[in-house]
Tab-separated table of C-alpha atoms and ligand atoms in Angstrom:
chain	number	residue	atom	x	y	z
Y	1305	UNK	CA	3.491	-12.063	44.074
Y	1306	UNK	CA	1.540	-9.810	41.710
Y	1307	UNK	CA	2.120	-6.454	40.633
Y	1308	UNK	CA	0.800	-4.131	38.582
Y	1309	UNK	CA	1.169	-2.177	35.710
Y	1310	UNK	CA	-0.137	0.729	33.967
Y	1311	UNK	CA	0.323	1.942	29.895
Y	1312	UNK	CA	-1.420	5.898	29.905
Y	1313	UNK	CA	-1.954	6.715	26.598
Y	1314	UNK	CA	-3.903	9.946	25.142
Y	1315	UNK	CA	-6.701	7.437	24.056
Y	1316	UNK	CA	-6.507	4.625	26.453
Y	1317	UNK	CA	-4.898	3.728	29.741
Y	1318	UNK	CA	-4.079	0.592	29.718
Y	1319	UNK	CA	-4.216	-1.442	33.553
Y	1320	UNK	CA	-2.979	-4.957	34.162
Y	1321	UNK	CA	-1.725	-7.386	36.701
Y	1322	UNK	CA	0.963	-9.782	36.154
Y	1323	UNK	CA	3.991	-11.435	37.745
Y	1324	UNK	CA	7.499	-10.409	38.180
Y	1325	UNK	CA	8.344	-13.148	35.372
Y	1326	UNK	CA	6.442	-10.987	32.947
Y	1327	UNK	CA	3.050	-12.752	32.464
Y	1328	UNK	CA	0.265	-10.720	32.596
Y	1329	UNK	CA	-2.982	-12.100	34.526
Y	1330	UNK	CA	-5.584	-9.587	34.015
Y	1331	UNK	CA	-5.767	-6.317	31.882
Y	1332	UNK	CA	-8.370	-3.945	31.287
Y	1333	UNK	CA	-8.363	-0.440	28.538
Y	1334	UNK	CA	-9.966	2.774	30.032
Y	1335	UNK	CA	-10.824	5.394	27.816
Y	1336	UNK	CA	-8.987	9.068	28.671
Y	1337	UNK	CA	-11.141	11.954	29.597
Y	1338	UNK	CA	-10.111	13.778	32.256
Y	1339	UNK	CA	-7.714	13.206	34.788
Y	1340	UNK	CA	-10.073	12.548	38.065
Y	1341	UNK	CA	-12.187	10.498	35.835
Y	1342	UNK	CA	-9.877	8.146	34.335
Y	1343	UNK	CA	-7.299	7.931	37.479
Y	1344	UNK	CA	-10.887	7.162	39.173
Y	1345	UNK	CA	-11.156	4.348	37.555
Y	1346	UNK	CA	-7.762	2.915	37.232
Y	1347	UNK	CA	-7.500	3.130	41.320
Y	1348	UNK	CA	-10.929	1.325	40.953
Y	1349	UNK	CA	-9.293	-1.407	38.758
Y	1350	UNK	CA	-6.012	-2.099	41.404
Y	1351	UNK	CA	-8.141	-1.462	44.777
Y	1352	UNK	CA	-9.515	-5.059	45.048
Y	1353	UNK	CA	-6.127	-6.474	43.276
Y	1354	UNK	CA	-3.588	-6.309	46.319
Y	1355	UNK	CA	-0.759	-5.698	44.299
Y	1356	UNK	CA	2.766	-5.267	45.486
Y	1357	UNK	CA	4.044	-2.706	43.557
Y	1358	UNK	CA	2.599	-0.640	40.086
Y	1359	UNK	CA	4.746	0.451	37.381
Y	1360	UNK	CA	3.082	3.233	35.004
Y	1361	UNK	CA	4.372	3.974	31.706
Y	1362	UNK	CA	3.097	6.922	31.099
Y	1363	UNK	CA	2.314	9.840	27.897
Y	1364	UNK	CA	4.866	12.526	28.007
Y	1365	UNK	CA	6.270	15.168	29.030
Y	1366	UNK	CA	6.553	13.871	32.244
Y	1367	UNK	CA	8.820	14.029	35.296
Y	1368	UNK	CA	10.752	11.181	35.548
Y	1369	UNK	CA	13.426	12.099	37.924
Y	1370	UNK	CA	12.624	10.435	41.337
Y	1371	UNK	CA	15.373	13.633	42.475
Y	1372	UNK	CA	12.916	16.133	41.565
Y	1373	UNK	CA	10.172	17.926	42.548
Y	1374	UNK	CA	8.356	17.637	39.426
Y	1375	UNK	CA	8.758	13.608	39.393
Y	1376	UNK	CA	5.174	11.794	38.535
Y	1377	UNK	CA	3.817	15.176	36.957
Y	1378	UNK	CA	2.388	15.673	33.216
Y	1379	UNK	CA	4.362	18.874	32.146
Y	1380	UNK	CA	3.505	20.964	29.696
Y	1381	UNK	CA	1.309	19.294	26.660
Y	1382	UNK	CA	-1.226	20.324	24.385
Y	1383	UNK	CA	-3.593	17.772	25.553
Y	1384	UNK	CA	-6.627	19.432	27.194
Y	1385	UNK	CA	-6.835	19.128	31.652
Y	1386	UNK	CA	-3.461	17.617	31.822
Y	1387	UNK	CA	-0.980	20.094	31.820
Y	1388	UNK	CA	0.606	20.385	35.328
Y	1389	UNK	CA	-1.370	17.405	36.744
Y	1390	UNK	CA	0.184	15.448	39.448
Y	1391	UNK	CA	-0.298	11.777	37.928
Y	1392	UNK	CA	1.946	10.148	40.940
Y	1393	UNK	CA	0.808	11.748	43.677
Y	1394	UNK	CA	-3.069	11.832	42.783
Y	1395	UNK	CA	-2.238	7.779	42.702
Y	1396	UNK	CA	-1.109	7.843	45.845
Y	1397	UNK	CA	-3.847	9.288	47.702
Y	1398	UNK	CA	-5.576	5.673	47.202
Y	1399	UNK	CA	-3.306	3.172	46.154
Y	1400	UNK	CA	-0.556	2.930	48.941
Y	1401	UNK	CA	1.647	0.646	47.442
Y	1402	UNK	CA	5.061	1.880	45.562
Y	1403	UNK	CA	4.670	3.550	42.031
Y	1404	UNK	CA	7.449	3.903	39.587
Y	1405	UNK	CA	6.660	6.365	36.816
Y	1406	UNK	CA	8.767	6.242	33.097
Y	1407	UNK	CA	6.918	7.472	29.820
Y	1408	UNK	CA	5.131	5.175	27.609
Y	1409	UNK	CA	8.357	4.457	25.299
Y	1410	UNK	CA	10.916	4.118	28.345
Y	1411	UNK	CA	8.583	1.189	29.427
Y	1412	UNK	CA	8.560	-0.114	25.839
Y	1413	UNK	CA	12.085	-0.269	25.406
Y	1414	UNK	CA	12.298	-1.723	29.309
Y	1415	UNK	CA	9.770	-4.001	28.154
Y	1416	UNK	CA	11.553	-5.361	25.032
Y	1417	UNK	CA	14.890	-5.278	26.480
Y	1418	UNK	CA	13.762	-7.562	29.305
Y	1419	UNK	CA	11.733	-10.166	27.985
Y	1420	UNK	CA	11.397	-9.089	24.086
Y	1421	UNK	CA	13.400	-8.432	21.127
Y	1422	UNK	CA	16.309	-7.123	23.147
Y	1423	UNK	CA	16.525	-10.032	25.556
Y	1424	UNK	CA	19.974	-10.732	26.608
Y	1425	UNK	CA	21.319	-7.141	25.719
Y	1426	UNK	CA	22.224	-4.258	27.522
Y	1427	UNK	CA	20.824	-2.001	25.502
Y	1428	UNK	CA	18.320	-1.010	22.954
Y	1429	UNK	CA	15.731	2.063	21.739
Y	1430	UNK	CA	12.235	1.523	21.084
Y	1431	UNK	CA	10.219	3.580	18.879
Y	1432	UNK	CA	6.667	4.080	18.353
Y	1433	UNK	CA	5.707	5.827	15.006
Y	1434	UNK	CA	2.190	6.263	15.991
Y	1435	UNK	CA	-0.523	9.277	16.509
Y	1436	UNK	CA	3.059	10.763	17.753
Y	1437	UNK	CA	6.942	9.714	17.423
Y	1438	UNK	CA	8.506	8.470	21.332
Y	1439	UNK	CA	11.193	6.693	21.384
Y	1440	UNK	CA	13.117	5.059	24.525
Y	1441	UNK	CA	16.452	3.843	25.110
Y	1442	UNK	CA	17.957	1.179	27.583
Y	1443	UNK	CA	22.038	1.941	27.925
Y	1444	UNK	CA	24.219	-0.575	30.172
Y	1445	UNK	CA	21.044	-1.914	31.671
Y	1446	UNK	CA	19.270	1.488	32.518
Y	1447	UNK	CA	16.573	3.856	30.726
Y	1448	UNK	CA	18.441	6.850	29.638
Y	1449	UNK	CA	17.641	10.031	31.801
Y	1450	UNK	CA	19.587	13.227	31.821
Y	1451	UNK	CA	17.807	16.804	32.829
Y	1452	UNK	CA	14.573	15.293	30.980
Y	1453	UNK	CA	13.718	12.212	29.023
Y	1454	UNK	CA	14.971	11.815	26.190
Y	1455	UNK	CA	12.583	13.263	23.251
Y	1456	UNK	CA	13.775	11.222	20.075
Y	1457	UNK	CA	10.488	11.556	18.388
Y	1458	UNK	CA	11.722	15.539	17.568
Y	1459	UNK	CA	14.699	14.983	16.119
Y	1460	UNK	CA	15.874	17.191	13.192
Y	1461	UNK	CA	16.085	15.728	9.918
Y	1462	UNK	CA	16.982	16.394	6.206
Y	1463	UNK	CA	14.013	16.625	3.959
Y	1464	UNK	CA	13.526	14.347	0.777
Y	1465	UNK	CA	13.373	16.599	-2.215
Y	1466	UNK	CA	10.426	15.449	-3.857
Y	1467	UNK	CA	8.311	16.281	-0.315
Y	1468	UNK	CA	7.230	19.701	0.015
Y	1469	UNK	CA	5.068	18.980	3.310
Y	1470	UNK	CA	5.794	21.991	5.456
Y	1471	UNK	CA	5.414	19.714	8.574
Y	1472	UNK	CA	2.801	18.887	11.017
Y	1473	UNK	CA	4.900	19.221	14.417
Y	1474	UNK	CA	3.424	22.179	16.625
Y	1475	UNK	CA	6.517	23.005	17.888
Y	1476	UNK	CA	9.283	22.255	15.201
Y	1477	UNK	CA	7.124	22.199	11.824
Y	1478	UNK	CA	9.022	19.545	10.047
Y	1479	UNK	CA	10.857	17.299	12.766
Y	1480	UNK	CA	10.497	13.963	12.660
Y	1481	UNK	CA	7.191	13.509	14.110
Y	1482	UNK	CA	6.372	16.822	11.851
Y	1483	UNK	CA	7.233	14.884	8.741
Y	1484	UNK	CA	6.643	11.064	9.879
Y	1485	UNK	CA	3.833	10.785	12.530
Y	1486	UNK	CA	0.230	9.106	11.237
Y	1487	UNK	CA	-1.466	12.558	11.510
Y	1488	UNK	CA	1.297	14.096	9.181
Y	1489	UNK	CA	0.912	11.346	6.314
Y	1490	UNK	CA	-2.800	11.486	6.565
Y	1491	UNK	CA	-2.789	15.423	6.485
Y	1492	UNK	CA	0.376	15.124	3.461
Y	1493	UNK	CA	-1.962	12.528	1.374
Y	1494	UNK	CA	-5.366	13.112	2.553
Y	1495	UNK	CA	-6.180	9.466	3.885
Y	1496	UNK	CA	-6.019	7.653	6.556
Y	1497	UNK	CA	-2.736	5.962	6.671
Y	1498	UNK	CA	-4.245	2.283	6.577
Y	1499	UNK	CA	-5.583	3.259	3.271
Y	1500	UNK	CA	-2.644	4.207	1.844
Y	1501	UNK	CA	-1.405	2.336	-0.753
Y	1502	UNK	CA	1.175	0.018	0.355
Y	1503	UNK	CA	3.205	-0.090	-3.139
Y	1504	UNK	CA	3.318	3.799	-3.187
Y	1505	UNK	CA	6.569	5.659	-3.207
Y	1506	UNK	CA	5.239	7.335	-0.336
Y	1507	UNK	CA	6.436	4.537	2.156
Y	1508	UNK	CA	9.941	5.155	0.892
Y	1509	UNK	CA	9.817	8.888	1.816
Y	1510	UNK	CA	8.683	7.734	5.293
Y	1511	UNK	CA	11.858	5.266	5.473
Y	1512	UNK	CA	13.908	8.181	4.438
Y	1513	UNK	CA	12.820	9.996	7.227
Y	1514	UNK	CA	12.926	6.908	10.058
Y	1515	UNK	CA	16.363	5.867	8.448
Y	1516	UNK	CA	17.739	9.546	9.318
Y	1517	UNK	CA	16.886	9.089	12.693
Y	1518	UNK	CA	17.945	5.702	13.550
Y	1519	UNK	CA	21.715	6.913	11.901
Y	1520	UNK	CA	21.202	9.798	14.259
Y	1521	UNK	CA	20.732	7.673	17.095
Y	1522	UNK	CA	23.256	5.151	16.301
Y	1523	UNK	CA	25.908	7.829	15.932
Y	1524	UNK	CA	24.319	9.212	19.305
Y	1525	UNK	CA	23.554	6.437	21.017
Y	1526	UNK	CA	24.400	2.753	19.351
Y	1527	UNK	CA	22.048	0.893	20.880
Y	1528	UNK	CA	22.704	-2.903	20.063
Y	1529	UNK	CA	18.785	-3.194	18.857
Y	1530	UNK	CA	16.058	-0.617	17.057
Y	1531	UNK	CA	12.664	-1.510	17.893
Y	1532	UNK	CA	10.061	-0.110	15.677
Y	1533	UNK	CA	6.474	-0.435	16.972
Y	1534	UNK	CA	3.113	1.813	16.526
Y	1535	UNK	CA	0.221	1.695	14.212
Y	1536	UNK	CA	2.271	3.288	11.067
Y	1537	UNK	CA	4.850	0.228	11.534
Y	1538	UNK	CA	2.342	-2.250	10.765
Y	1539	UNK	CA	2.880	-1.213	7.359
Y	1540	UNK	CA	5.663	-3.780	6.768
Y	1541	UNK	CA	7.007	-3.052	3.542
Y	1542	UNK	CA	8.564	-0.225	5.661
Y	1543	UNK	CA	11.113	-2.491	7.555
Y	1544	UNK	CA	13.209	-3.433	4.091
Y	1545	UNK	CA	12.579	0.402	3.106
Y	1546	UNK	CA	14.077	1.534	6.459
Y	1547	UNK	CA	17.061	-0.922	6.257
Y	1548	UNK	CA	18.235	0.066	2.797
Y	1549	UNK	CA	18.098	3.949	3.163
Y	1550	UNK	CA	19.765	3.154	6.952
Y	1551	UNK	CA	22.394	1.415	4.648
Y	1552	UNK	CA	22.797	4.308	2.357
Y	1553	UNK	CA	23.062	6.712	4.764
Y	1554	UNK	CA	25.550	5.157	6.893
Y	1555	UNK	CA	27.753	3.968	4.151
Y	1556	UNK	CA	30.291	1.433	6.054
Y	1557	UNK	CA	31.079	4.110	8.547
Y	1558	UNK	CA	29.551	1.827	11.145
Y	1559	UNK	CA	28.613	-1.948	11.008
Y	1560	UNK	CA	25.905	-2.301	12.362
Y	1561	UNK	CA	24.679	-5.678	14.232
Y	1562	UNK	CA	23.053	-8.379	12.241
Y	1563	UNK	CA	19.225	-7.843	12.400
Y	1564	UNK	CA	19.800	-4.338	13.857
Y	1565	UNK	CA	15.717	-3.538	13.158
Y	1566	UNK	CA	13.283	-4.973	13.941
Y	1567	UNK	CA	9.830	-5.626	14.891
Y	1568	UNK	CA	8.544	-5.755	18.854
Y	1569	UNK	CA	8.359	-9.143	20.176
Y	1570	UNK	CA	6.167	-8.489	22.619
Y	1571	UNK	CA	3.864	-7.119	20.101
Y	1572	UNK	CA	0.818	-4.287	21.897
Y	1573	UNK	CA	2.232	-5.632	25.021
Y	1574	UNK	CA	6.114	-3.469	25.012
Y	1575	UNK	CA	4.922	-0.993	27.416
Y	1576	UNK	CA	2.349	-3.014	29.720
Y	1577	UNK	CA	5.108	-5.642	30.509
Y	1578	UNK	CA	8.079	-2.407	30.546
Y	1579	UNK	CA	5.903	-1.251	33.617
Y	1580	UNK	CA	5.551	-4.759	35.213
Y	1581	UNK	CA	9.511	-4.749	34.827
Y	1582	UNK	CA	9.217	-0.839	36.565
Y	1583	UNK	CA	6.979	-2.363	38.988
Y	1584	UNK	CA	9.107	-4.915	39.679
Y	1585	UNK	CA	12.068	-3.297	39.865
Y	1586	UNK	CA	10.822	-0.932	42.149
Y	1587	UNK	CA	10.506	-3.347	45.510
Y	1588	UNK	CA	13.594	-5.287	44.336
I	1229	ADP	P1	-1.122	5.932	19.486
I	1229	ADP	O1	0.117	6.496	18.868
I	1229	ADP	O2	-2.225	6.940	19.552
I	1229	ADP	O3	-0.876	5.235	20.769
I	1229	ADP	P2	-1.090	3.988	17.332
I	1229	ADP	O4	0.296	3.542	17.592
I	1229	ADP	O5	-2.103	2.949	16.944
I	1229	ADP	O6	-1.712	4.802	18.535
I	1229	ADP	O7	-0.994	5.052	16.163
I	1229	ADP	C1	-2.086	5.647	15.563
I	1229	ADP	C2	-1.633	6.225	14.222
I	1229	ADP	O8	-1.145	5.164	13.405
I	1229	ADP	C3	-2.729	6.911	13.445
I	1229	ADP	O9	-2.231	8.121	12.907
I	1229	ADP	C4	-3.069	5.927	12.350
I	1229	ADP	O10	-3.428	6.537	11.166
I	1229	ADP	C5	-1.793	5.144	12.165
I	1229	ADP	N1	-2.099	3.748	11.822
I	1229	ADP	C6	-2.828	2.873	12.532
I	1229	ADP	N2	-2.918	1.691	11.887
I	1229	ADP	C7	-2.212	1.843	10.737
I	1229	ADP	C8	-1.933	0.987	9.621
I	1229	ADP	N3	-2.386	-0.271	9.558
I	1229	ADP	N4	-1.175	1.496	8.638
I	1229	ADP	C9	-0.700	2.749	8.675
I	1229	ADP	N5	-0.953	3.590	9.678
I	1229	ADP	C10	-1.703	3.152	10.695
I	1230	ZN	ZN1	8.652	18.433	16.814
């Protein structure tokens, strides 16, 4: 049986086919442009493929009730042509197979939960510190939906005293991904992150910031693992960084599990193989 999956990014959407065991077959990366175009092309990709089903992890905000009437569409984002366009049902003109849409991160966290890092647990949050923060969160099995996604990237933190960034975040100024996002250390040091020095104390301001979150969302949420994936993560001095401060801030008010953070197992793959777990899920 082969399925299909989908990871829509702002840069790249990401198309693959795989089995329901979680090996993918074939992939291919199409760049974004606009939303005719690059659909276009992903409905190219799947036409000849005869999947089953197609799970798409998709860029948010998106609908992702199935009970509403605003499931499968991109709400409302800065990113140009987008805004308002019906991603599920613009599918479904040419592909008439069943689609299940989650964001990006959702399908990360499915990903990791099912065959990754969180393997064996009912629950876990995945987040990407990227060109944005997303984070996802499995609970008792399930991706956590209430009257939206959840939007863990915006959370409101406490600032470290020696950083007098006013914040990158459109919306907020100096939320999480305002303060901790790859465009706001580039804009805060004036390089690209890469070239950032990996024994400057600016890594520990950026655990400061991560740490406060993951407290937030273990007093919120305690998931039994933290994922932390994206292109800032690959900056691993930040894992010990992250753990200590996470330790400071908690105190012993909770005990955390034993190797509470960590890495993705499944490496670039979290979301591609979360929507081949949607996808599979979806004619179960
Ligand atoms: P996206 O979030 O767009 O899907 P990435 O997760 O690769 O893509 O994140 C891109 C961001 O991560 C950019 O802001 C970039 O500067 C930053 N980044 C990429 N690689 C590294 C690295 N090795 N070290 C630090 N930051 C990085
Ligand atoms: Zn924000």
């Amino acid at each position: 049986m082969k399925l299909g999956a989908i990871e829509g990014g702002g840069t790249k959407f990401v198309c693959g086919i795989g089995s329901a065991d979680g090996h993918i077959i074939d992939s291919i990366s199409i760049p974004t442009t606009t939303p005719e175009q690059t659909l276009g092309h992903v409905m190219q990709y799947f036409a000849p493929h005869n999947v089953q089903s197609i799970g798409f992890g998709s860029f948010g905000p998106v609908g992702t009730d199935s009970n509403k009437a605003n499931y499968g569409r991109i709400l409302n984002t800065p990113k140009p042509h987008w805004s308002g366009f019906p991603m599920l049902s613009y599918l479904k003109t040419q592909l008439h197979v069943p689609i299940a849409i989650d964001t990006d991160v959702n399908a990360a966290a499915l990903g990791e939960a099912t065959w990754g890092a969180a393997a064996g647990l009912d629950s876990c949050m995945y987040m990407t510190v990227g060109t944005g923060i997303g984070a996802g969160a499995i609970m008792k099995g399930k991706i956590v939906q209430g009257f939206s996604h959840s939007e863990m990237g915006h959370l409101l933190i406490r600032r470290h005293p020696d950083d007098h960034f006013p914040g990158a975040c459109p919306f907020h100024g100096d939320c999480l991904e305002g303060m901790a996002a790859g465009p706001a250390l580039e804009k805060r040091y004036g390089k690209k992150a890469a070239l950032l020095d990996k024994e400057d104390k600016l890594w520990e301001i950026e655990a400061y910031y991560l740490a406060q979150a993951l407290v937030n969302i273990a007093f919120v949420l305690s998931p039994k693992k933290v994922i932390l994936g994206g292109g800032v993560m690959k900056q691993a001095q930040l894992f010990p960084y992250i753990r200590e401060h996470v330790k400071q801030l908690m105190q012993s008010y909770l005990e955390l599990p034993e190797d509470w953070i960590v890495a993705p197992k499944l490496g670039e793959f979290s979301a591609l193989k979360g929507a081949l777990a949607l996808a599979r899920a979806k004619i179960e």
